[in-house]
PDB file of C-alpha atoms in Angstrom:
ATOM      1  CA  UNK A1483     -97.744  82.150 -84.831  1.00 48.00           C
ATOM      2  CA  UNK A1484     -99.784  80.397 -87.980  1.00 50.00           C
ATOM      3  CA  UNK A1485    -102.738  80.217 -85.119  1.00 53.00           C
ATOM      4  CA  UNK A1486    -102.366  84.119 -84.743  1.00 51.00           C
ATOM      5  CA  UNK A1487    -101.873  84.634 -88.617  1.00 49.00           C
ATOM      6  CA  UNK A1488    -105.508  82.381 -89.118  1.00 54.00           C
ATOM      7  CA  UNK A1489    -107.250  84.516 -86.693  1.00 54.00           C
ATOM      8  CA  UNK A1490    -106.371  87.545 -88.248  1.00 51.00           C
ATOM      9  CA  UNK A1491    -107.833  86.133 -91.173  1.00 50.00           C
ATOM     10  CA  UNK A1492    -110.709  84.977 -89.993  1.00 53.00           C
ATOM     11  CA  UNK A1493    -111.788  88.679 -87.919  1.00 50.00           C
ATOM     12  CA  UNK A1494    -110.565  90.626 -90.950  1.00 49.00           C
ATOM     13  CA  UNK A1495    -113.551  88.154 -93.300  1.00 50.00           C
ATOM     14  CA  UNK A1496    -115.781  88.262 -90.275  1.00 47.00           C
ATOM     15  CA  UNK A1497    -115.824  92.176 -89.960  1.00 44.00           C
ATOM     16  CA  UNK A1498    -115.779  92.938 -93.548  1.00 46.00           C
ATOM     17  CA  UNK A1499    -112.244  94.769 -93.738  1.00 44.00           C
ATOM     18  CA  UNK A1500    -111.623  92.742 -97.084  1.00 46.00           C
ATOM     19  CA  UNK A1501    -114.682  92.539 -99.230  1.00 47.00           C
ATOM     20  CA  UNK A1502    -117.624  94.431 -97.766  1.00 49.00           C
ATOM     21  CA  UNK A1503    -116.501  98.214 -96.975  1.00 53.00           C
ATOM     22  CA  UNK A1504    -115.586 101.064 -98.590  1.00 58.00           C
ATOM     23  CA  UNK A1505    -111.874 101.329-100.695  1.00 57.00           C
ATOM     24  CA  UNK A1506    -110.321 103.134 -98.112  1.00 62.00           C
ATOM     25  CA  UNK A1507    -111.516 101.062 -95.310  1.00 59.00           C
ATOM     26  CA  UNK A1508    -110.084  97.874 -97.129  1.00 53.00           C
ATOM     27  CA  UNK A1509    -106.858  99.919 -97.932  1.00 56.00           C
ATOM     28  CA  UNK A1510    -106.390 101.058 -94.311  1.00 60.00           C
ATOM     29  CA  UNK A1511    -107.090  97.337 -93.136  1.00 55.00           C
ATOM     30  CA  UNK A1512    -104.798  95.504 -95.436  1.00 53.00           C
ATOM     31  CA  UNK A1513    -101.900  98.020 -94.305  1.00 57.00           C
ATOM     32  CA  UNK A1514    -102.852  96.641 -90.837  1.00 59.00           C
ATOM     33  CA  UNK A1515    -102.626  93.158 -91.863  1.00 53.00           C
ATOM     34  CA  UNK A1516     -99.632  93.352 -93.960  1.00 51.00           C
ATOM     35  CA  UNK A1517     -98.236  95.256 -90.824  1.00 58.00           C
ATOM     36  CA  UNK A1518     -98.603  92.576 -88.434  1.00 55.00           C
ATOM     37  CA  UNK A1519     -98.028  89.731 -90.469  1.00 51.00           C
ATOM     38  CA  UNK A1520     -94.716  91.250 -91.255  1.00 55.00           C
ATOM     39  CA  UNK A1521     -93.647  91.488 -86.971  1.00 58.00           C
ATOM     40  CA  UNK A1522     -95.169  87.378 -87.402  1.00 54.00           C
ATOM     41  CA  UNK A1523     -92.806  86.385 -90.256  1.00 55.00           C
ATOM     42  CA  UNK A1524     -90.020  88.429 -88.196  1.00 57.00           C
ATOM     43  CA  UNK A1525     -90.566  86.610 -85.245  1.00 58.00           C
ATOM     44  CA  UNK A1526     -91.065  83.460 -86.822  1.00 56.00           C
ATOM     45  CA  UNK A1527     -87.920  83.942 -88.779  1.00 56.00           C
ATOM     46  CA  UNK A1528     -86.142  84.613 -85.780  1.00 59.00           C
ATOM     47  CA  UNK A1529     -87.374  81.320 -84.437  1.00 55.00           C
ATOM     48  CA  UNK A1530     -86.755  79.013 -87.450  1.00 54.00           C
ATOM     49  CA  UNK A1531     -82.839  80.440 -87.680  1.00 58.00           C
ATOM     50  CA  UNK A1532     -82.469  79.695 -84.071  1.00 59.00           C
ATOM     51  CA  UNK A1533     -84.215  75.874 -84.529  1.00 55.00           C
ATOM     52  CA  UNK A1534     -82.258  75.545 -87.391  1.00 61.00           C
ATOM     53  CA  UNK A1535     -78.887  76.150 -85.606  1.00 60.00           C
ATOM     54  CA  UNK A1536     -80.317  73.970 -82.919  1.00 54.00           C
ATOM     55  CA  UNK A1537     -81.052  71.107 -85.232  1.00 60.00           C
ATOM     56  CA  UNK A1538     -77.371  71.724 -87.527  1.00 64.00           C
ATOM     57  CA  UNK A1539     -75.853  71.321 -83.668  1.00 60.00           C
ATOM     58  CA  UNK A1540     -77.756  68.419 -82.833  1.00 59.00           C
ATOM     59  CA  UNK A1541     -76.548  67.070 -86.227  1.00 65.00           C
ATOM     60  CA  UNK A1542     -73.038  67.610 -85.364  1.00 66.00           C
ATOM     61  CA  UNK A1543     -73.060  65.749 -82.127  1.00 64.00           C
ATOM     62  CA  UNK A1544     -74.518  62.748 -83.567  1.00 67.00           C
ATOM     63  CA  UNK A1545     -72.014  62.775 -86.257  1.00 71.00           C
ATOM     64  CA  UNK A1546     -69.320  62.796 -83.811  1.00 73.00           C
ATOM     65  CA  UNK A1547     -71.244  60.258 -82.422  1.00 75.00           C
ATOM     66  CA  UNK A1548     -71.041  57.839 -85.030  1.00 79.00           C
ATOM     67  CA  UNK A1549     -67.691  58.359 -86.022  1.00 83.00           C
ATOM     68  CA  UNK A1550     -66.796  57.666 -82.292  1.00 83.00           C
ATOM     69  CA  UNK A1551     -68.180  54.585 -82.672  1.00 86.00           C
ATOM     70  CA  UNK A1552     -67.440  53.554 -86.067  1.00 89.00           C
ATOM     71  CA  UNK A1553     -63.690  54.010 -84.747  1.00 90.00           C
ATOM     72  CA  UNK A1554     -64.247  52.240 -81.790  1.00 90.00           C
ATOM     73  CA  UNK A1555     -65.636  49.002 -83.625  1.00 92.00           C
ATOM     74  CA  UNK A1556     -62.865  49.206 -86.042  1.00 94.00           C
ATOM     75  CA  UNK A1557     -59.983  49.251 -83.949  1.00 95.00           C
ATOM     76  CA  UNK A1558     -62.237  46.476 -81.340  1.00 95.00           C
ATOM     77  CA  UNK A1559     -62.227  44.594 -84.452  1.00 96.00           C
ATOM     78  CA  UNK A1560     -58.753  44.640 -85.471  1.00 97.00           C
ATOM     79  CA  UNK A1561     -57.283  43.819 -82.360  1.00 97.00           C
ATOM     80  CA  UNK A1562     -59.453  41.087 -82.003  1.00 97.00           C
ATOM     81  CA  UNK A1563     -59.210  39.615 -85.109  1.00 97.00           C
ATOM     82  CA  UNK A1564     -55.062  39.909 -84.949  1.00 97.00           C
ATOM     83  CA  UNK A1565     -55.321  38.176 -81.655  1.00 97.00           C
ATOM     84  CA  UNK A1566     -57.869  35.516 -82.506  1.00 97.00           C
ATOM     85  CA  UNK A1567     -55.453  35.049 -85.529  1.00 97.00           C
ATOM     86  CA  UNK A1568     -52.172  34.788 -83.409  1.00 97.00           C
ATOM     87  CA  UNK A1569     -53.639  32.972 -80.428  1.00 97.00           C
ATOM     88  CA  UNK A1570     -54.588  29.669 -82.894  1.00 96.00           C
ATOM     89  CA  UNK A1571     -51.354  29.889 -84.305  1.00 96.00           C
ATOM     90  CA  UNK A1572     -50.109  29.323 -81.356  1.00 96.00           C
ATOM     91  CA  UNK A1573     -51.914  26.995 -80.168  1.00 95.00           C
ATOM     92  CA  UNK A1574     -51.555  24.520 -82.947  1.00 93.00           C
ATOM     93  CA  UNK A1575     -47.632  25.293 -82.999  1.00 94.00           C
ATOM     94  CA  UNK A1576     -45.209  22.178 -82.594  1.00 94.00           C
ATOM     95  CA  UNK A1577     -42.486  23.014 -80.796  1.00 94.00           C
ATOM     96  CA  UNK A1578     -40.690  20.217 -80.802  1.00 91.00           C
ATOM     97  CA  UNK A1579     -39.734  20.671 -84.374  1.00 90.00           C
ATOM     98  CA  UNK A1580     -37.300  23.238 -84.005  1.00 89.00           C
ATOM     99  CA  UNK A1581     -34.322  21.470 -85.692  1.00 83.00           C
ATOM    100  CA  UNK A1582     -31.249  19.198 -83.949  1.00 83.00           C
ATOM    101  CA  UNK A1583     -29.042  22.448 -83.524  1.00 87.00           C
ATOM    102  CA  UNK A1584     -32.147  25.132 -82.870  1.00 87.00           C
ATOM    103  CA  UNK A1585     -29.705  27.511 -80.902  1.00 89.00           C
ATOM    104  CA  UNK A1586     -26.204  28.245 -82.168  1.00 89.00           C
ATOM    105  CA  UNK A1587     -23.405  30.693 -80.211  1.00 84.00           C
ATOM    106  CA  UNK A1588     -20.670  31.914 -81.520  1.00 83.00           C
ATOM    107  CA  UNK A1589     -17.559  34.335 -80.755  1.00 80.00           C
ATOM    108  CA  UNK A1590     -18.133  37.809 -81.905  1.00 81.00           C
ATOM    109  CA  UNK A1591     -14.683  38.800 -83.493  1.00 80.00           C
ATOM    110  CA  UNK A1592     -13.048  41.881 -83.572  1.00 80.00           C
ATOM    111  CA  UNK A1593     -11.554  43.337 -87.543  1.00 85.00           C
ATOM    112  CA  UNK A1594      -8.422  41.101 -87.083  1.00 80.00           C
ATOM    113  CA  UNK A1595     -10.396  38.373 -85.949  1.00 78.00           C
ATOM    114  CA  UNK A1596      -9.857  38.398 -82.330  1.00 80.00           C
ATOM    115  CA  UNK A1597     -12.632  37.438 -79.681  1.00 79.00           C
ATOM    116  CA  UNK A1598     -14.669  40.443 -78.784  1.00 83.00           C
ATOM    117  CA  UNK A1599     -14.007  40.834 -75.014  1.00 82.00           C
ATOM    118  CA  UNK A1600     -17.148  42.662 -72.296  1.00 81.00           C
ATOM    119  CA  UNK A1601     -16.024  44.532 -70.072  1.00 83.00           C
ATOM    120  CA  UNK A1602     -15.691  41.808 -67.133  1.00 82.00           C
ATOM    121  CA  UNK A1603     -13.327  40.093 -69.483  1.00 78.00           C
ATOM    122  CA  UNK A1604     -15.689  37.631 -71.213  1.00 83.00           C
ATOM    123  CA  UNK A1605     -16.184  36.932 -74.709  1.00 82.00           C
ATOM    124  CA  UNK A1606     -19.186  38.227 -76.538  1.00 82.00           C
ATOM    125  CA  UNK A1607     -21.199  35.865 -78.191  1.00 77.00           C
ATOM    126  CA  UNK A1608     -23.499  35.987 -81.066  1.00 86.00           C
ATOM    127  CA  UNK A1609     -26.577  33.828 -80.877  1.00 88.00           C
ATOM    128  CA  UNK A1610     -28.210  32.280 -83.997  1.00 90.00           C
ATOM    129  CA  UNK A1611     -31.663  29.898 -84.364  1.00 93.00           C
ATOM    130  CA  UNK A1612     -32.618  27.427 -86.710  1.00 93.00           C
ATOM    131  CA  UNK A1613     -35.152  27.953 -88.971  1.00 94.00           C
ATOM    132  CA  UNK A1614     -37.281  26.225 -86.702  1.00 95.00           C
ATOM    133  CA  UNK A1615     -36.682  28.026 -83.390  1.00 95.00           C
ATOM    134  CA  UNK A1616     -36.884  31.323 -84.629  1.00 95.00           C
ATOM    135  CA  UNK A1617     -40.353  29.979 -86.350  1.00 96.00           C
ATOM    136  CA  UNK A1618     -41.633  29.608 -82.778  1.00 96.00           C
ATOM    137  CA  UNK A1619     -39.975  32.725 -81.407  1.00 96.00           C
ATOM    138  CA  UNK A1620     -41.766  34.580 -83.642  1.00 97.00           C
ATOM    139  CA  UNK A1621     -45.399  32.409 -83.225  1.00 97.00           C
ATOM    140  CA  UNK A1622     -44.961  33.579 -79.404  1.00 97.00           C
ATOM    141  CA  UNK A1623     -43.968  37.034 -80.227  1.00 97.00           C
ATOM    142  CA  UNK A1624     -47.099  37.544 -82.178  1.00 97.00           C
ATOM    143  CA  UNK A1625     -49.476  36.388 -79.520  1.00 97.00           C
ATOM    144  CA  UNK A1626     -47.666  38.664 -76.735  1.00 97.00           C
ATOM    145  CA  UNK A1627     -47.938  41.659 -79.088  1.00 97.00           C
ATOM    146  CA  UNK A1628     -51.444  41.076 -80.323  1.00 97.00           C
ATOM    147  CA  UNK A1629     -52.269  40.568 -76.954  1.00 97.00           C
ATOM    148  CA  UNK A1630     -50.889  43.401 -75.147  1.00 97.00           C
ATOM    149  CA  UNK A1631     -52.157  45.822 -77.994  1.00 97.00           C
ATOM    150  CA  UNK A1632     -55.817  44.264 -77.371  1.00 97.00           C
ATOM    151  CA  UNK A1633     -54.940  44.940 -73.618  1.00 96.00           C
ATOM    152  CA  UNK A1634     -54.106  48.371 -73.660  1.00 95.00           C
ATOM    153  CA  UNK A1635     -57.073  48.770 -76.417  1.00 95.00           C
ATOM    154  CA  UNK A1636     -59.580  48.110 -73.439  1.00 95.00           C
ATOM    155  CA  UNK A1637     -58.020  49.637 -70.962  1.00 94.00           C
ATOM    156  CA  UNK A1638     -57.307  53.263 -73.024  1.00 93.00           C
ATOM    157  CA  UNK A1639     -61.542  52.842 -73.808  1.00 92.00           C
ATOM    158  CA  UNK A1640     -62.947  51.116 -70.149  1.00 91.00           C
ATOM    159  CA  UNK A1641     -64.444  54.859 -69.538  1.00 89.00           C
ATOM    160  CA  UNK A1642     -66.404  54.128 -72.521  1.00 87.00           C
ATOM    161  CA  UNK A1643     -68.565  51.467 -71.179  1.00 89.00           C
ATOM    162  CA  UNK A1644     -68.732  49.192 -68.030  1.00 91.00           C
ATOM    163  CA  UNK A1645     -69.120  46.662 -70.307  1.00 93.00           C
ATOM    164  CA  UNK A1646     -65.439  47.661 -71.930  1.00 93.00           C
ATOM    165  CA  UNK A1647     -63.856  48.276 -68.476  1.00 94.00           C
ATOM    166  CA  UNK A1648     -64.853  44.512 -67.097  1.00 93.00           C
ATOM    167  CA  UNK A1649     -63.604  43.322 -70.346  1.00 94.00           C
ATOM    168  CA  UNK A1650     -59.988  44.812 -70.283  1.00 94.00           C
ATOM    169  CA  UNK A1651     -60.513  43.667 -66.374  1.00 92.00           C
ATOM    170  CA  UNK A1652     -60.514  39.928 -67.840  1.00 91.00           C
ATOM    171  CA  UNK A1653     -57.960  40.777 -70.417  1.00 92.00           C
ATOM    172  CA  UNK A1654     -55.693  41.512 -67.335  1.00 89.00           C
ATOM    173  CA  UNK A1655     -56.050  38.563 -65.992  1.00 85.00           C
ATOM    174  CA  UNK A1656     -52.998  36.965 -66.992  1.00 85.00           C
ATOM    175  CA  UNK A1657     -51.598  37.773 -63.609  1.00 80.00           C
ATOM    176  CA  UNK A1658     -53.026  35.266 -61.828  1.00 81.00           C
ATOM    177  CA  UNK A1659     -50.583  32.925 -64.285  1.00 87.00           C
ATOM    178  CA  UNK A1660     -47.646  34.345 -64.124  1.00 89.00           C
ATOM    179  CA  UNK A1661     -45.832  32.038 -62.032  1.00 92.00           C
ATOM    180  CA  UNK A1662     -46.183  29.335 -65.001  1.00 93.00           C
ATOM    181  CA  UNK A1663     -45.477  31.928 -67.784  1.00 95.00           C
ATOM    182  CA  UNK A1664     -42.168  32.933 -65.488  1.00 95.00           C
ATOM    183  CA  UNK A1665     -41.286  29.336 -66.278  1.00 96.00           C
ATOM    184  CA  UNK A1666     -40.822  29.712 -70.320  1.00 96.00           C
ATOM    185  CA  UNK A1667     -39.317  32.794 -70.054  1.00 96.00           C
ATOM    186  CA  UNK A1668     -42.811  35.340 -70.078  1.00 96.00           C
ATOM    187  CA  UNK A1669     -43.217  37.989 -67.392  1.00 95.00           C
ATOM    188  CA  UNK A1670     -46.301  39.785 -66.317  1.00 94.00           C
ATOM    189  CA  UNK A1671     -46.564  42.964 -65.538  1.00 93.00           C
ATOM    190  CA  UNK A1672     -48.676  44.395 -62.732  1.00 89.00           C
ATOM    191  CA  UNK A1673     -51.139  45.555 -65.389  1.00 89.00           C
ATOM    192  CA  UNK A1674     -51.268  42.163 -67.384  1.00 92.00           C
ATOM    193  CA  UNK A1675     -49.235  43.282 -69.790  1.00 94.00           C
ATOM    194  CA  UNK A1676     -46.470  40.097 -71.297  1.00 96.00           C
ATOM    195  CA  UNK A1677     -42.531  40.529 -71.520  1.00 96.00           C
ATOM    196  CA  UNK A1678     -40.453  38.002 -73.542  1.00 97.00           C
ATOM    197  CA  UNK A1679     -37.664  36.995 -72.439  1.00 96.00           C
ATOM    198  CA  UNK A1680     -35.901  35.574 -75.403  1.00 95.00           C
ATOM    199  CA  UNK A1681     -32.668  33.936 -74.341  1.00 94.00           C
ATOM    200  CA  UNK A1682     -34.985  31.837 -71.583  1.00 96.00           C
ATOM    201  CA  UNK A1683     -37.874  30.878 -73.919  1.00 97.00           C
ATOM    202  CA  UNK A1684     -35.399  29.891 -76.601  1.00 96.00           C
ATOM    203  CA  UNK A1685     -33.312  27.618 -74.154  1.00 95.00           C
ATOM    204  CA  UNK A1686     -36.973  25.994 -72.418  1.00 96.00           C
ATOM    205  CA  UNK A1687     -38.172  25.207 -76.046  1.00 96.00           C
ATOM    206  CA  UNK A1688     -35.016  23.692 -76.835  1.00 95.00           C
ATOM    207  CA  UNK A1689     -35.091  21.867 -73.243  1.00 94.00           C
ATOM    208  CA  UNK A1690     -38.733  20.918 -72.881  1.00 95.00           C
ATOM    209  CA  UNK A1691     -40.869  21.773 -75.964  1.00 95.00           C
ATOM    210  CA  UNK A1692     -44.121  19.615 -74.375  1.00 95.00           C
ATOM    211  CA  UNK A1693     -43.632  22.232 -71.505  1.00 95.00           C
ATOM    212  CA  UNK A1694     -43.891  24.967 -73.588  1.00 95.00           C
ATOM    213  CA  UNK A1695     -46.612  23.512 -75.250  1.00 95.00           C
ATOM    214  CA  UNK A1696     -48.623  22.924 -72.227  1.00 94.00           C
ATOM    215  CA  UNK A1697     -48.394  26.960 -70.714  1.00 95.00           C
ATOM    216  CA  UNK A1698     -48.672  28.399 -73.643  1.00 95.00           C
ATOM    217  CA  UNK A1699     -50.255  26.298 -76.159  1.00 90.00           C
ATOM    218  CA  UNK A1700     -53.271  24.149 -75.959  1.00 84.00           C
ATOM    219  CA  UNK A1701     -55.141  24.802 -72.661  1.00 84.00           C
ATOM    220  CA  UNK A1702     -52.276  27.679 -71.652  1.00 92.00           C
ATOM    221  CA  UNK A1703     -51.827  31.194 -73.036  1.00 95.00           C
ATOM    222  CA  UNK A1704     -53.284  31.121 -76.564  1.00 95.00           C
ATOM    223  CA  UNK A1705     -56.263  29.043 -75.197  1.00 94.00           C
ATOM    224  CA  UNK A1706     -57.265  31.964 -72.449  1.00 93.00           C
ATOM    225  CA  UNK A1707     -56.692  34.334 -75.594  1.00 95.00           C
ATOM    226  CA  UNK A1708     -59.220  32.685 -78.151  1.00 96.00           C
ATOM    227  CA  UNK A1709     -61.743  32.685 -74.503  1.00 94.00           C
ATOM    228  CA  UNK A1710     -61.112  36.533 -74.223  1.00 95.00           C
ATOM    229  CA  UNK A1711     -61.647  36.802 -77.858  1.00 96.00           C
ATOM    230  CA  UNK A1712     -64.897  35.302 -78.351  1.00 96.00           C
ATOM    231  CA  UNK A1713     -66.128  36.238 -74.891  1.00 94.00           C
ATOM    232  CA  UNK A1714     -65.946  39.675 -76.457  1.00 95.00           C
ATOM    233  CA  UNK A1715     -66.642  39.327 -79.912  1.00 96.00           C
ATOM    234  CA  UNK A1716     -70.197  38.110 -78.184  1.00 95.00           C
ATOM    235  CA  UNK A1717     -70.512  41.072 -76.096  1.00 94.00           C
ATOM    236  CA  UNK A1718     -69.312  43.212 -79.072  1.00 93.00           C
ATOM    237  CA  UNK A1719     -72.538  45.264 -80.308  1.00 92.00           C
ATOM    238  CA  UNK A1720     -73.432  45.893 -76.623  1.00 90.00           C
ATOM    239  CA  UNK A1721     -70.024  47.502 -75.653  1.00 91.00           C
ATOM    240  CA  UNK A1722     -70.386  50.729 -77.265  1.00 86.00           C
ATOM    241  CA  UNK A1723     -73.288  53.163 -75.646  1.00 82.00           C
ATOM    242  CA  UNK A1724     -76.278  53.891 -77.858  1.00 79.00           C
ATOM    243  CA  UNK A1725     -76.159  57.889 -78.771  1.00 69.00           C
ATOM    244  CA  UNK A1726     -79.800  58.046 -76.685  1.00 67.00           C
ATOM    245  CA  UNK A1727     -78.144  56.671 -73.180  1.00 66.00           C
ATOM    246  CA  UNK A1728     -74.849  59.247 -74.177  1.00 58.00           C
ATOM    247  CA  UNK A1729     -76.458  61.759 -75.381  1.00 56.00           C
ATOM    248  CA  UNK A1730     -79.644  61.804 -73.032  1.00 55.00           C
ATOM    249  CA  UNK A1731     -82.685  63.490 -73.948  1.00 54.00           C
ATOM    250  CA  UNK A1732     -80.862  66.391 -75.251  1.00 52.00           C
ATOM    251  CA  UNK A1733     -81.798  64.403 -78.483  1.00 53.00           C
ATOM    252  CA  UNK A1734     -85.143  64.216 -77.901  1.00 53.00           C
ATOM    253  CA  UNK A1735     -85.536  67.905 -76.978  1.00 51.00           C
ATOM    254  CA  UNK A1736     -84.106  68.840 -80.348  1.00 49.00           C
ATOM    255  CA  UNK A1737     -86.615  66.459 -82.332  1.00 51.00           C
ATOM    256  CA  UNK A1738     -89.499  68.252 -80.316  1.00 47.00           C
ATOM    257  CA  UNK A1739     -88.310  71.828 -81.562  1.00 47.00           C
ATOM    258  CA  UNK A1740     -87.357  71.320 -84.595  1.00 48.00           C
ATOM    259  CA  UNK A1741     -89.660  68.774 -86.228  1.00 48.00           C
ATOM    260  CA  UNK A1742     -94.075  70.352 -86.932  1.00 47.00           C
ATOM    261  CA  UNK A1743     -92.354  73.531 -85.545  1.00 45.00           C
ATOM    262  CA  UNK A1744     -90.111  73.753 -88.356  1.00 44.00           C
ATOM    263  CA  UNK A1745     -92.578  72.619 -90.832  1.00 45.00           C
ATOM    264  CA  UNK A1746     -94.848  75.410 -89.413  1.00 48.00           C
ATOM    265  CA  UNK A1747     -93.008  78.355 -89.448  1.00 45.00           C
ATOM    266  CA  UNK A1748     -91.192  77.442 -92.957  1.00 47.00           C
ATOM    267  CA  UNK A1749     -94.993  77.802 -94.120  1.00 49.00           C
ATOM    268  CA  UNK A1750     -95.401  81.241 -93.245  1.00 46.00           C
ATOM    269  CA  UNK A1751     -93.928  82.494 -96.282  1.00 49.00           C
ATOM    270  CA  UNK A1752     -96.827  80.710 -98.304  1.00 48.00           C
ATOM    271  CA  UNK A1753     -99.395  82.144 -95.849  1.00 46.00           C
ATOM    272  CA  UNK A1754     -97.533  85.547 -97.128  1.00 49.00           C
ATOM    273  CA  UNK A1755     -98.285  84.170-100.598  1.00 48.00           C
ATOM    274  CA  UNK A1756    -101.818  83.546-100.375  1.00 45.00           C
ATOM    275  CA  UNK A1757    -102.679  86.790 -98.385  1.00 45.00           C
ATOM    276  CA  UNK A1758    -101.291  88.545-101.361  1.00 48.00           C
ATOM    277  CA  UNK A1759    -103.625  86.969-103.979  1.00 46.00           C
ATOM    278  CA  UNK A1760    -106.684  87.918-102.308  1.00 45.00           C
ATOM    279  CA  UNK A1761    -105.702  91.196-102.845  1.00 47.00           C
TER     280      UNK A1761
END
């Protein structure tokens, strides 16, 4: 369209219509001009609306984009960091300071103190823990939580990457363990997912804290856990897709059509500007 607008400029000074003939002759050729300079800036208008929509999309997508991703690495962060967090404190726990007395039951009774009966006749109990004991209840709590959350993190996102979906694949391992974690009282689910059994993992710390130690401690649970974590905090910036391998070369498309072009047409106003000072 500018091309056109020059040419028209150029025959218009070659042939005279401007400066060499008579005042009608100029008068009838500037109507001409102005005539088809105005169906140029129409068109041209047209055009930069519809580039401009084009490039306000394109804009929108890679917004979404980003905050797709900025989400992504903040929640990929969190869980990791909980984990790696949980996992070491885990792994440096002593269990076999729990107290002399870690596990205490007692008679639940009734308003005029009578022994709470179940239904097959027995009495209820009430269990309590030491300090201690419910200090290492809780260090293994953490670390099944944090894990499972950083489990069902990569699984919820694998379609995001292949990179993602081999990493929640090695998150899931755990099954492969789960005879030894059946031992202190930690069931795995067919998805890798961890179950405490409470009653069982108190009784096995108070039995055999080294045990305990040994499958879930150093070398055990929390050690595969800190592996996982830094495994993938390595991987990290390479797990979420760059926008050009999402996005394609819809991107570049956009940047073709809407970068000189733009510049261009936006011009054609100031052509406008200059015609009328010649005049």
């Amino acid at each position: 369209m500018a091309t056109n607008i020059n040419g028209m400029l150029n025959s218009a000074n070659k042939y005279g219509y401007l400066f060499n003939n008579s005042a009608s002759q100029r008068q009838n050729s500037i109507n001409s001009l102005w005539s088809n300079y105005g169906n140029f800036q129409n068109n041209a208008s047209s055009a930069l609306g519809s580039l401009t929509e084009l490039k306000q999309n394109a804009a929108a997508v890679v917004d979404s984009y980003n905050e797709a991703k900025d989400t992504f690495y903040t929640e990929f962060d969190s869980n990791m960091s909980a984990l790696k967090k949980s996992a070491s404190a885990l792994k440096n726990f002593d269990f076999s300071n729990v107290g002399d007395d870690p596990i205490t039951k007692k008679a639940v009774l009734d308003k005029d103190g009578n022994e709470v009966k179940d239904k097959d006749g027995k009495t209820v109990t009430e269990t309590t823990y030491s300090k201690g004991m419910q200090s290492a209840l809780d260090t293994v709590k953490n670390l099944v939580n944090d894990y499972n959350d950083s489990l069902k993190f990569l699984k919820d996102n694998s379609a995001v990457s292949g990179r993602v979906e081999r990493m929640a694949s090695n998150f899931g391992d755990t099954t492969y363990r789960s005879s030894l974690y059946e031992q202190v009282g930690i069931s795995v689910g067919k998805d890798g997912t961890l179950t405490i059994d409470e009653e069982k993992l108190a009784n096995t710390i108070a039995e055999n804290p080294d045990k305990v130690s040994r499958i879930l401690g150093k070398d055990g649970l929390a050690d595969k856990a800190i592996q996982h974590v830094d495994t993938a905090n390595g991987q990290r910036n390479n797990l979420f897709p760059s926008a050009k391998s999402m996005l394609g070369n819809q991107l570049d498309a956009v940047a073709l059509y809407t970068g000189k072009s733009m510049i261009n047409m936006t011009n054609i106003s100031n052509i406008g500007n200059l015609i009328n000072m010649m005049f």
